[in-house]
Amino acid sequence: MKNSTSIRLSRISLALALALGSTVAIAQSTTGSIFGQAPVAEGESVQVKSTSGVTREVAVGSDGRYTVGSLPLGSYTVSLMQGGKVVDTRSDVGLRVGSGTEVSFAAASGDATSLSSVTVSANALPAIDVSSVDARTVITSQQLAKLPLARSAEAIALLAPGVVPGYSGFKSGTTGGSLVSFAGSSVTENAYYLNGFNTTDPLSGFGGISLPYGAIDQQEILSGGYGAAYGRSDGGVISQSGKRGTNEWHFGAQVQWTPAFAQGVSPSSYYVTGANAGNLYRRYSDNKSWETTESAYVGGPLIKDKLFFFAAVEGDKKAGNSVGPATSSYNTDYEYNNPKWYTKLDWNINDNNILELTGASTKTSYKGNEYDYDYATNQTGDLNSFDTSTKNSARVSIAKYTSYITDDLTLTAMYGKQKMTYFSQTPGYDPSLEYISGSEFENPAITGGNSIVNSQTVLTANDPNHRATSSNLRVDLAWKIGDHTITGGIDNLNSHDVDDGETGSAWIYGYGDPATNISDSPYVAAPSTGAGGQDGYYVSKYLYSTSASVRVKQRAQYIEDSWQVDDRWLVKIGLRNDQFTNYNPSGEAFLRMTKPQWAPRLGFSWDVNGDSSLKVYANAGRYYLAMPASVALRAAAGSLYTNEYYTYTGIDANGNPTGLTQLASSTGGAVSANNEYGIPPDAKTVASSNIKSEYQDEYMLGFTQQINADYVWGMKGQVRKLRNILDDICDTTTIASKAQSLGYDVDASTLNGCYLSNPGRSNTYRIVNPAGGYYSVSVSAADFGMPSAKRSYYGLETFLEHPFDGKWQAKIDYVYSKSYGNTEGQVRSDIGQTDVSATVDWDFGKLMENSNGLLSNDRTHQLKIYGSWQAAPEWMLSGNIALMSGTPKTCIGYYGADESNPVGYGSYYHYCGGVASAPGDAGRQPWQHIISVSAEYRPMWADQKLGFNVMVYNLLNESVPTSTYAIYGSSKALNTNYDRINYFSTPRYVRFGINYDF
């Protein structure tokens, strides 16, 4: 037995070493390859034929090597041909996306139909793939059918090492689902692909469209090290490949039900500081929900071996009720409907040309009725109002053409388009009622300690005509020249955001030290200067408006060489050049980053022993990140964002303040901390003239070792360094002072509110001069009083895996990591800020003091275990365990020991009660221990085509805090919300299912 294993390993390693020089495997590929070794003989070739009719035949080289690349995913029969006759064959050979599958042949005998000394099992892959130089996890449809997972692309991605849940308040712009963070990066820095088409949300980068769960053939999760063919991500990649039709007709259907009676609930949330300490903030025990999912699929040949069809539909409905916080005590009955569909046509024009057409759609709609709810009695009353209803949709159309011009030259061209709509309305909306915010800060001497609000639930209203489009063109050419496979191409992406924007108004109640100015810059007087403000209570009239139609153009070119240096060393060398241009509503470019942005990629794989038993690999690369369309809304479109401050002596029945006294301010009325008064800026002045894109450098070093024929283990070290950040700087006083020092006559009040910049570096700004030209003013980071931008991630992974052997499969993966610095990236999780590249960070130097610490997506320990066991012919048992340490907590308050407010941002400085407080100094959220299990019964009496299954998510029903309120206030006026729990982890739920596959 030992000898046969040795022979098997030797043959696999030899085939890998000889063939990998011509194996093309790129990150978001929708294809795979087959390669191997065959005995050298005259007139010998290898033919591969898929169940979807793809047939290719290549000659066996004089050295016994063969490779068939760029094959559509599916199941193949691989035959050794001699003189036009089949002399050896292997069936049911499965491909894995972006990878090569080895099939080698023994000495040919005229009537051989099986291999005598090498066993290549159906769908088996080499234990170690020495062709890869990246950090890649591929989850197949077979695994998805077994593992206990939530039905989303992000839930699947969480199986990969270094991938953790993002801030609970961040949701996908197209699906409404939760988001994930890869290796310390923010949730907007990921890229999503569907059948090779970029479906990333073009507005803000929050998620992307994904397939109906049952239509996923494979999902590739790339957490680092991908090649030059792809970019625009310094987080991770989620790439889905959909199923396709074959020469046999198949159909099936599934119904899943998540009942309310089997659900757990989160604990209640309480105030923990201030005057309300100990009081109930939100009760979750009265919340109930249920969910049903119905899906079906059909696939087969329209013309055998030529034209194939596959289609899948999924309807998901979730309904229930949710009790709001005590400050907005409504019980909302709600309903979500989330239909999806997917269809694919594959036309094998001939053996050398293939055309693929893909269509996909996802929709999400919401409606809710809000009923009065009495926290004292736990009773729900009459209908109060209607919640804002939404209808969002995204539809994708893709065409892909592949031409095998010669055995060594392959052309691929893909064009896809995505259309999105965003609609919202509030039935019965009453514009006469003003939204009331911060009711917990209403003066208790007036309210008696009970918040006074009204039935208005709308803070901001979106433009109902909002829609968007994006298109992606790719052309790739792969050419094998000896030991080199050179791949090059273009990757062009355009997006257009139409009628985007929202308007809002509210009364916002506040509380602070009565003798301290509400703001020093812009100046707003202390509450005690107005009638009724002697105890520190005040109110502001908030106005907000953004409105724009904008577009983004992204271009890229790349070249990459996969070089098989010798029989053990594979080197991949690539270079990518990206260009990004963002346009304002007038069609003028306000961000033009079209100078060469060279992104080199270098990786190697070393087959140490020459038998695929030990691989050492490394990768280094640079990755640029483009700015999405939404950056224009606040930066380049003339947004309005003002507050006008008053004291008051009364509050009417609708929560409106009465007896108003306007407080003195720098403008004599409404003020804007960022000079956002609704005036569109000159496009040439929006960004610094020397601005550069955000980019990150990444380094990986790892090994994978085969312990024996059944077990593989390995380790990987990963380092990420953010080298440049793009955000806005709003310190116009410093810019004006620098201009004046250069002899320019500049008034700070005439400048833009903020400027897109590279914080932590020197930036040069264009300022309009009286003669109609521009002053050029360079301001250093030291001038602004800012540190260099910093985000560093270190991760060390180790894993042990037992591949599926027909009986069981399992993987254990542990990651120790640290993510620290002074910027999370494009968004900010600790305060839930979604303004991409327009965060509070970097607006003023004083906001960045003490900002270096543990970042929001830092999780020191991550242990993931998942697997499945065929306990009996009719029974499959599966489990998924995720143990993760908690994220860092933040405490932000007023500035310095005297707790002042020098730049008018209130409690957003890195001080807590007058003491310097870096991110993470306030402690951590608790560990999460999520254990999920599932079981499926497929009875023999139904030929195992009928299945009954049950899944229990979070078996232990653990629901712990994942986010707490970070704003401290000041020692004299403590924010009563500080440290209150915002979100809990998802409690237990049970899902029952019935499915039939024919």
mmCIF file with all atom_site columns, C-alpha atoms in Angstrom, residues 399-516:
data_model
loop_
_atom_site.group_PDB
_atom_site.id
_atom_site.type_symbol
_atom_site.label_atom_id
_atom_site.label_alt_id
_atom_site.label_comp_id
_atom_site.label_asym_id
_atom_site.label_entity_id
_atom_site.label_seq_id
_atom_site.pdbx_PDB_ins_code
_atom_site.Cartn_x
_atom_site.Cartn_y
_atom_site.Cartn_z
_atom_site.occupancy
_atom_site.B_iso_or_equiv
_atom_site.pdbx_formal_charge
_atom_site.auth_seq_id
_atom_site.auth_comp_id
_atom_site.auth_asym_id
_atom_site.auth_atom_id
_atom_site.pdbx_PDB_model_num
ATOM 1   C CA . ALA A 1 399 ? -22.124 37.766 -23.273 1.00 0.00 ? 399 ALA A CA 1
ATOM 2   C CA . LYS A 1 400 ? -18.847 35.845 -23.351 1.00 0.00 ? 400 LYS A CA 1
ATOM 3   C CA . TYR A 1 401 ? -17.036 34.509 -26.414 1.00 0.00 ? 401 TYR A CA 1
ATOM 4   C CA . THR A 1 402 ? -14.109 32.075 -26.286 1.00 0.00 ? 402 THR A CA 1
ATOM 5   C CA . SER A 1 403 ? -12.027 31.155 -29.316 1.00 0.00 ? 403 SER A CA 1
ATOM 6   C CA . TYR A 1 404 ? -9.351  28.465 -29.207 1.00 0.00 ? 404 TYR A CA 1
ATOM 7   C CA . ILE A 1 405 ? -7.447  29.960 -32.137 1.00 0.00 ? 405 ILE A CA 1
ATOM 8   C CA . THR A 1 406 ? -4.739  27.306 -31.856 1.00 0.00 ? 406 THR A CA 1
ATOM 9   C CA . ASP A 1 407 ? -3.723  24.832 -29.176 1.00 0.00 ? 407 ASP A CA 1
ATOM 10  C CA . ASP A 1 408 ? -1.423  27.557 -27.817 1.00 0.00 ? 408 ASP A CA 1
ATOM 11  C CA . LEU A 1 409 ? -3.526  30.689 -28.390 1.00 0.00 ? 409 LEU A CA 1
ATOM 12  C CA . THR A 1 410 ? -6.866  31.446 -26.716 1.00 0.00 ? 410 THR A CA 1
ATOM 13  C CA . LEU A 1 411 ? -8.975  34.602 -27.036 1.00 0.00 ? 411 LEU A CA 1
ATOM 14  C CA . THR A 1 412 ? -11.711 35.501 -24.561 1.00 0.00 ? 412 THR A CA 1
ATOM 15  C CA . ALA A 1 413 ? -14.013 38.510 -24.888 1.00 0.00 ? 413 ALA A CA 1
ATOM 16  C CA . MET A 1 414 ? -16.742 39.403 -22.396 1.00 0.00 ? 414 MET A CA 1
ATOM 17  C CA . TYR A 1 415 ? -19.211 42.280 -22.228 1.00 0.00 ? 415 TYR A CA 1
ATOM 18  C CA . GLY A 1 416 ? -21.813 42.704 -19.523 1.00 0.00 ? 416 GLY A CA 1
ATOM 19  C CA . LYS A 1 417 ? -24.259 45.318 -18.324 1.00 0.00 ? 417 LYS A CA 1
ATOM 20  C CA . GLN A 1 418 ? -25.969 45.830 -14.993 1.00 0.00 ? 418 GLN A CA 1
ATOM 21  C CA . LYS A 1 419 ? -29.099 47.954 -14.511 1.00 0.00 ? 419 LYS A CA 1
ATOM 22  C CA . MET A 1 420 ? -30.277 48.996 -11.057 1.00 0.00 ? 420 MET A CA 1
ATOM 23  C CA . THR A 1 421 ? -33.343 50.826 -9.741  1.00 0.00 ? 421 THR A CA 1
ATOM 24  C CA . TYR A 1 422 ? -33.928 52.284 -6.276  1.00 0.00 ? 422 TYR A CA 1
ATOM 25  C CA . PHE A 1 423 ? -37.426 53.332 -5.260  1.00 0.00 ? 423 PHE A CA 1
ATOM 26  C CA . SER A 1 424 ? -38.822 54.386 -1.898  1.00 0.00 ? 424 SER A CA 1
ATOM 27  C CA . GLN A 1 425 ? -41.998 56.069 -0.668  1.00 0.00 ? 425 GLN A CA 1
ATOM 28  C CA . THR A 1 426 ? -43.842 56.538 2.602   1.00 0.00 ? 426 THR A CA 1
ATOM 29  C CA . PRO A 1 427 ? -47.598 55.924 2.364   1.00 0.00 ? 427 PRO A CA 1
ATOM 30  C CA . GLY A 1 428 ? -49.559 58.621 4.159   1.00 0.00 ? 428 GLY A CA 1
ATOM 31  C CA . TYR A 1 429 ? -46.483 60.825 4.495   1.00 0.00 ? 429 TYR A CA 1
ATOM 32  C CA . ASP A 1 430 ? -47.370 64.018 6.394   1.00 0.00 ? 430 ASP A CA 1
ATOM 33  C CA . PRO A 1 431 ? -44.955 66.820 5.463   1.00 0.00 ? 431 PRO A CA 1
ATOM 34  C CA . SER A 1 432 ? -46.342 69.012 8.236   1.00 0.00 ? 432 SER A CA 1
ATOM 35  C CA . LEU A 1 433 ? -44.729 66.797 10.883  1.00 0.00 ? 433 LEU A CA 1
ATOM 36  C CA . GLU A 1 434 ? -41.020 67.265 11.530  1.00 0.00 ? 434 GLU A CA 1
ATOM 37  C CA . TYR A 1 435 ? -38.796 64.321 12.346  1.00 0.00 ? 435 TYR A CA 1
ATOM 38  C CA . ILE A 1 436 ? -37.676 64.395 15.990  1.00 0.00 ? 436 ILE A CA 1
ATOM 39  C CA . SER A 1 437 ? -34.149 63.163 16.729  1.00 0.00 ? 437 SER A CA 1
ATOM 40  C CA . GLY A 1 438 ? -32.327 62.869 20.060  1.00 0.00 ? 438 GLY A CA 1
ATOM 41  C CA . SER A 1 439 ? -35.529 62.858 22.085  1.00 0.00 ? 439 SER A CA 1
ATOM 42  C CA . GLU A 1 440 ? -33.608 61.365 25.018  1.00 0.00 ? 440 GLU A CA 1
ATOM 43  C CA . PHE A 1 441 ? -31.932 64.793 25.292  1.00 0.00 ? 441 PHE A CA 1
ATOM 44  C CA . GLU A 1 442 ? -35.177 66.748 25.656  1.00 0.00 ? 442 GLU A CA 1
ATOM 45  C CA . ASN A 1 443 ? -35.199 68.867 28.806  1.00 0.00 ? 443 ASN A CA 1
ATOM 46  C CA . PRO A 1 444 ? -36.778 66.668 31.521  1.00 0.00 ? 444 PRO A CA 1
ATOM 47  C CA . ALA A 1 445 ? -37.953 69.790 33.329  1.00 0.00 ? 445 ALA A CA 1
ATOM 48  C CA . ILE A 1 446 ? -40.329 70.251 30.392  1.00 0.00 ? 446 ILE A CA 1
ATOM 49  C CA . THR A 1 447 ? -41.132 66.636 29.471  1.00 0.00 ? 447 THR A CA 1
ATOM 50  C CA . GLY A 1 448 ? -41.231 65.137 32.957  1.00 0.00 ? 448 GLY A CA 1
ATOM 51  C CA . GLY A 1 449 ? -38.657 62.611 31.796  1.00 0.00 ? 449 GLY A CA 1
ATOM 52  C CA . ASN A 1 450 ? -40.825 61.123 29.028  1.00 0.00 ? 450 ASN A CA 1
ATOM 53  C CA . SER A 1 451 ? -39.755 61.698 25.439  1.00 0.00 ? 451 SER A CA 1
ATOM 54  C CA . ILE A 1 452 ? -42.184 63.630 23.259  1.00 0.00 ? 452 ILE A CA 1
ATOM 55  C CA . VAL A 1 453 ? -42.194 62.614 19.577  1.00 0.00 ? 453 VAL A CA 1
ATOM 56  C CA . ASN A 1 454 ? -44.692 62.340 16.727  1.00 0.00 ? 454 ASN A CA 1
ATOM 57  C CA . SER A 1 455 ? -45.595 59.796 14.074  1.00 0.00 ? 455 SER A CA 1
ATOM 58  C CA . GLN A 1 456 ? -43.065 61.070 11.536  1.00 0.00 ? 456 GLN A CA 1
ATOM 59  C CA . THR A 1 457 ? -40.676 58.236 10.666  1.00 0.00 ? 457 THR A CA 1
ATOM 60  C CA . VAL A 1 458 ? -38.952 59.874 7.697   1.00 0.00 ? 458 VAL A CA 1
ATOM 61  C CA . LEU A 1 459 ? -35.665 61.644 8.368   1.00 0.00 ? 459 LEU A CA 1
ATOM 62  C CA . THR A 1 460 ? -34.464 61.659 4.762   1.00 0.00 ? 460 THR A CA 1
ATOM 63  C CA . ALA A 1 461 ? -36.338 60.944 1.536   1.00 0.00 ? 461 ALA A CA 1
ATOM 64  C CA . ASN A 1 462 ? -34.656 59.505 -1.550  1.00 0.00 ? 462 ASN A CA 1
ATOM 65  C CA . ASP A 1 463 ? -35.337 60.582 -5.101  1.00 0.00 ? 463 ASP A CA 1
ATOM 66  C CA . PRO A 1 464 ? -37.887 57.994 -6.370  1.00 0.00 ? 464 PRO A CA 1
ATOM 67  C CA . ASN A 1 465 ? -36.391 58.156 -9.881  1.00 0.00 ? 465 ASN A CA 1
ATOM 68  C CA . HIS A 1 466 ? -32.979 56.977 -8.697  1.00 0.00 ? 466 HIS A CA 1
ATOM 69  C CA . ARG A 1 467 ? -31.364 54.407 -11.000 1.00 0.00 ? 467 ARG A CA 1
ATOM 70  C CA . ALA A 1 468 ? -27.887 53.332 -12.079 1.00 0.00 ? 468 ALA A CA 1
ATOM 71  C CA . THR A 1 469 ? -26.090 51.329 -14.742 1.00 0.00 ? 469 THR A CA 1
ATOM 72  C CA . SER A 1 470 ? -22.658 49.763 -15.053 1.00 0.00 ? 470 SER A CA 1
ATOM 73  C CA . SER A 1 471 ? -20.925 47.978 -17.906 1.00 0.00 ? 471 SER A CA 1
ATOM 74  C CA . ASN A 1 472 ? -17.798 45.822 -18.001 1.00 0.00 ? 472 ASN A CA 1
ATOM 75  C CA . LEU A 1 473 ? -15.741 44.958 -21.096 1.00 0.00 ? 473 LEU A CA 1
ATOM 76  C CA . ARG A 1 474 ? -12.911 42.427 -20.892 1.00 0.00 ? 474 ARG A CA 1
ATOM 77  C CA . VAL A 1 475 ? -10.696 41.111 -23.672 1.00 0.00 ? 475 VAL A CA 1
ATOM 78  C CA . ASP A 1 476 ? -8.018  38.549 -22.740 1.00 0.00 ? 476 ASP A CA 1
ATOM 79  C CA . LEU A 1 477 ? -5.465  36.754 -24.917 1.00 0.00 ? 477 LEU A CA 1
ATOM 80  C CA . ALA A 1 478 ? -3.426  33.801 -23.599 1.00 0.00 ? 478 ALA A CA 1
ATOM 81  C CA . TRP A 1 479 ? -0.419  32.579 -25.598 1.00 0.00 ? 479 TRP A CA 1
ATOM 82  C CA . LYS A 1 480 ? 1.780   29.604 -24.716 1.00 0.00 ? 480 LYS A CA 1
ATOM 83  C CA . ILE A 1 481 ? 5.402   29.991 -25.826 1.00 0.00 ? 481 ILE A CA 1
ATOM 84  C CA . GLY A 1 482 ? 7.618   27.161 -24.632 1.00 0.00 ? 482 GLY A CA 1
ATOM 85  C CA . ASP A 1 483 ? 7.762   27.286 -20.837 1.00 0.00 ? 483 ASP A CA 1
ATOM 86  C CA . HIS A 1 484 ? 5.890   30.605 -20.740 1.00 0.00 ? 484 HIS A CA 1
ATOM 87  C CA . THR A 1 485 ? 2.173   31.321 -20.843 1.00 0.00 ? 485 THR A CA 1
ATOM 88  C CA . ILE A 1 486 ? 1.711   35.038 -21.458 1.00 0.00 ? 486 ILE A CA 1
ATOM 89  C CA . THR A 1 487 ? -1.706  36.531 -20.798 1.00 0.00 ? 487 THR A CA 1
ATOM 90  C CA . GLY A 1 488 ? -2.660  40.115 -21.555 1.00 0.00 ? 488 GLY A CA 1
ATOM 91  C CA . GLY A 1 489 ? -5.768  42.170 -21.969 1.00 0.00 ? 489 GLY A CA 1
ATOM 92  C CA . ILE A 1 490 ? -7.968  45.103 -21.063 1.00 0.00 ? 490 ILE A CA 1
ATOM 93  C CA . ASP A 1 491 ? -10.508 45.513 -18.264 1.00 0.00 ? 491 ASP A CA 1
ATOM 94  C CA . ASN A 1 492 ? -12.842 48.497 -18.753 1.00 0.00 ? 492 ASN A CA 1
ATOM 95  C CA . LEU A 1 493 ? -15.654 49.475 -16.386 1.00 0.00 ? 493 LEU A CA 1
ATOM 96  C CA . ASN A 1 494 ? -18.165 52.329 -16.698 1.00 0.00 ? 494 ASN A CA 1
ATOM 97  C CA . SER A 1 495 ? -20.907 53.329 -14.263 1.00 0.00 ? 495 SER A CA 1
ATOM 98  C CA . HIS A 1 496 ? -23.618 55.978 -14.350 1.00 0.00 ? 496 HIS A CA 1
ATOM 99  C CA . ASP A 1 497 ? -25.570 57.058 -11.266 1.00 0.00 ? 497 ASP A CA 1
ATOM 100 C CA . VAL A 1 498 ? -28.786 58.892 -12.243 1.00 0.00 ? 498 VAL A CA 1
ATOM 101 C CA . ASP A 1 499 ? -30.984 61.079 -9.996  1.00 0.00 ? 499 ASP A CA 1
ATOM 102 C CA . ASP A 1 500 ? -29.191 60.018 -6.857  1.00 0.00 ? 500 ASP A CA 1
ATOM 103 C CA . GLY A 1 501 ? -29.652 62.003 -3.689  1.00 0.00 ? 501 GLY A CA 1
ATOM 104 C CA . GLU A 1 502 ? -31.823 62.588 -0.667  1.00 0.00 ? 502 GLU A CA 1
ATOM 105 C CA . THR A 1 503 ? -33.339 65.441 1.300   1.00 0.00 ? 503 THR A CA 1
ATOM 106 C CA . GLY A 1 504 ? -34.020 65.628 4.995   1.00 0.00 ? 504 GLY A CA 1
ATOM 107 C CA . SER A 1 505 ? -34.968 67.916 7.851   1.00 0.00 ? 505 SER A CA 1
ATOM 108 C CA . ALA A 1 506 ? -35.377 67.411 11.568  1.00 0.00 ? 506 ALA A CA 1
ATOM 109 C CA . TRP A 1 507 ? -35.334 68.944 15.010  1.00 0.00 ? 507 TRP A CA 1
ATOM 110 C CA . ILE A 1 508 ? -32.296 67.497 16.792  1.00 0.00 ? 508 ILE A CA 1
ATOM 111 C CA . TYR A 1 509 ? -32.204 67.865 20.571  1.00 0.00 ? 509 TYR A CA 1
ATOM 112 C CA . GLY A 1 510 ? -28.852 68.179 22.334  1.00 0.00 ? 510 GLY A CA 1
ATOM 113 C CA . TYR A 1 511 ? -27.297 68.582 25.739  1.00 0.00 ? 511 TYR A CA 1
ATOM 114 C CA . GLY A 1 512 ? -23.939 69.932 26.846  1.00 0.00 ? 512 GLY A CA 1
ATOM 115 C CA . ASP A 1 513 ? -22.084 72.065 29.345  1.00 0.00 ? 513 ASP A CA 1
ATOM 116 C CA . PRO A 1 514 ? -24.235 75.236 29.573  1.00 0.00 ? 514 PRO A CA 1
ATOM 117 C CA . ALA A 1 515 ? -21.170 77.498 29.779  1.00 0.00 ? 515 ALA A CA 1
ATOM 118 C CA . THR A 1 516 ? -19.221 75.985 26.878  1.00 0.00 ? 516 THR A CA 1
#
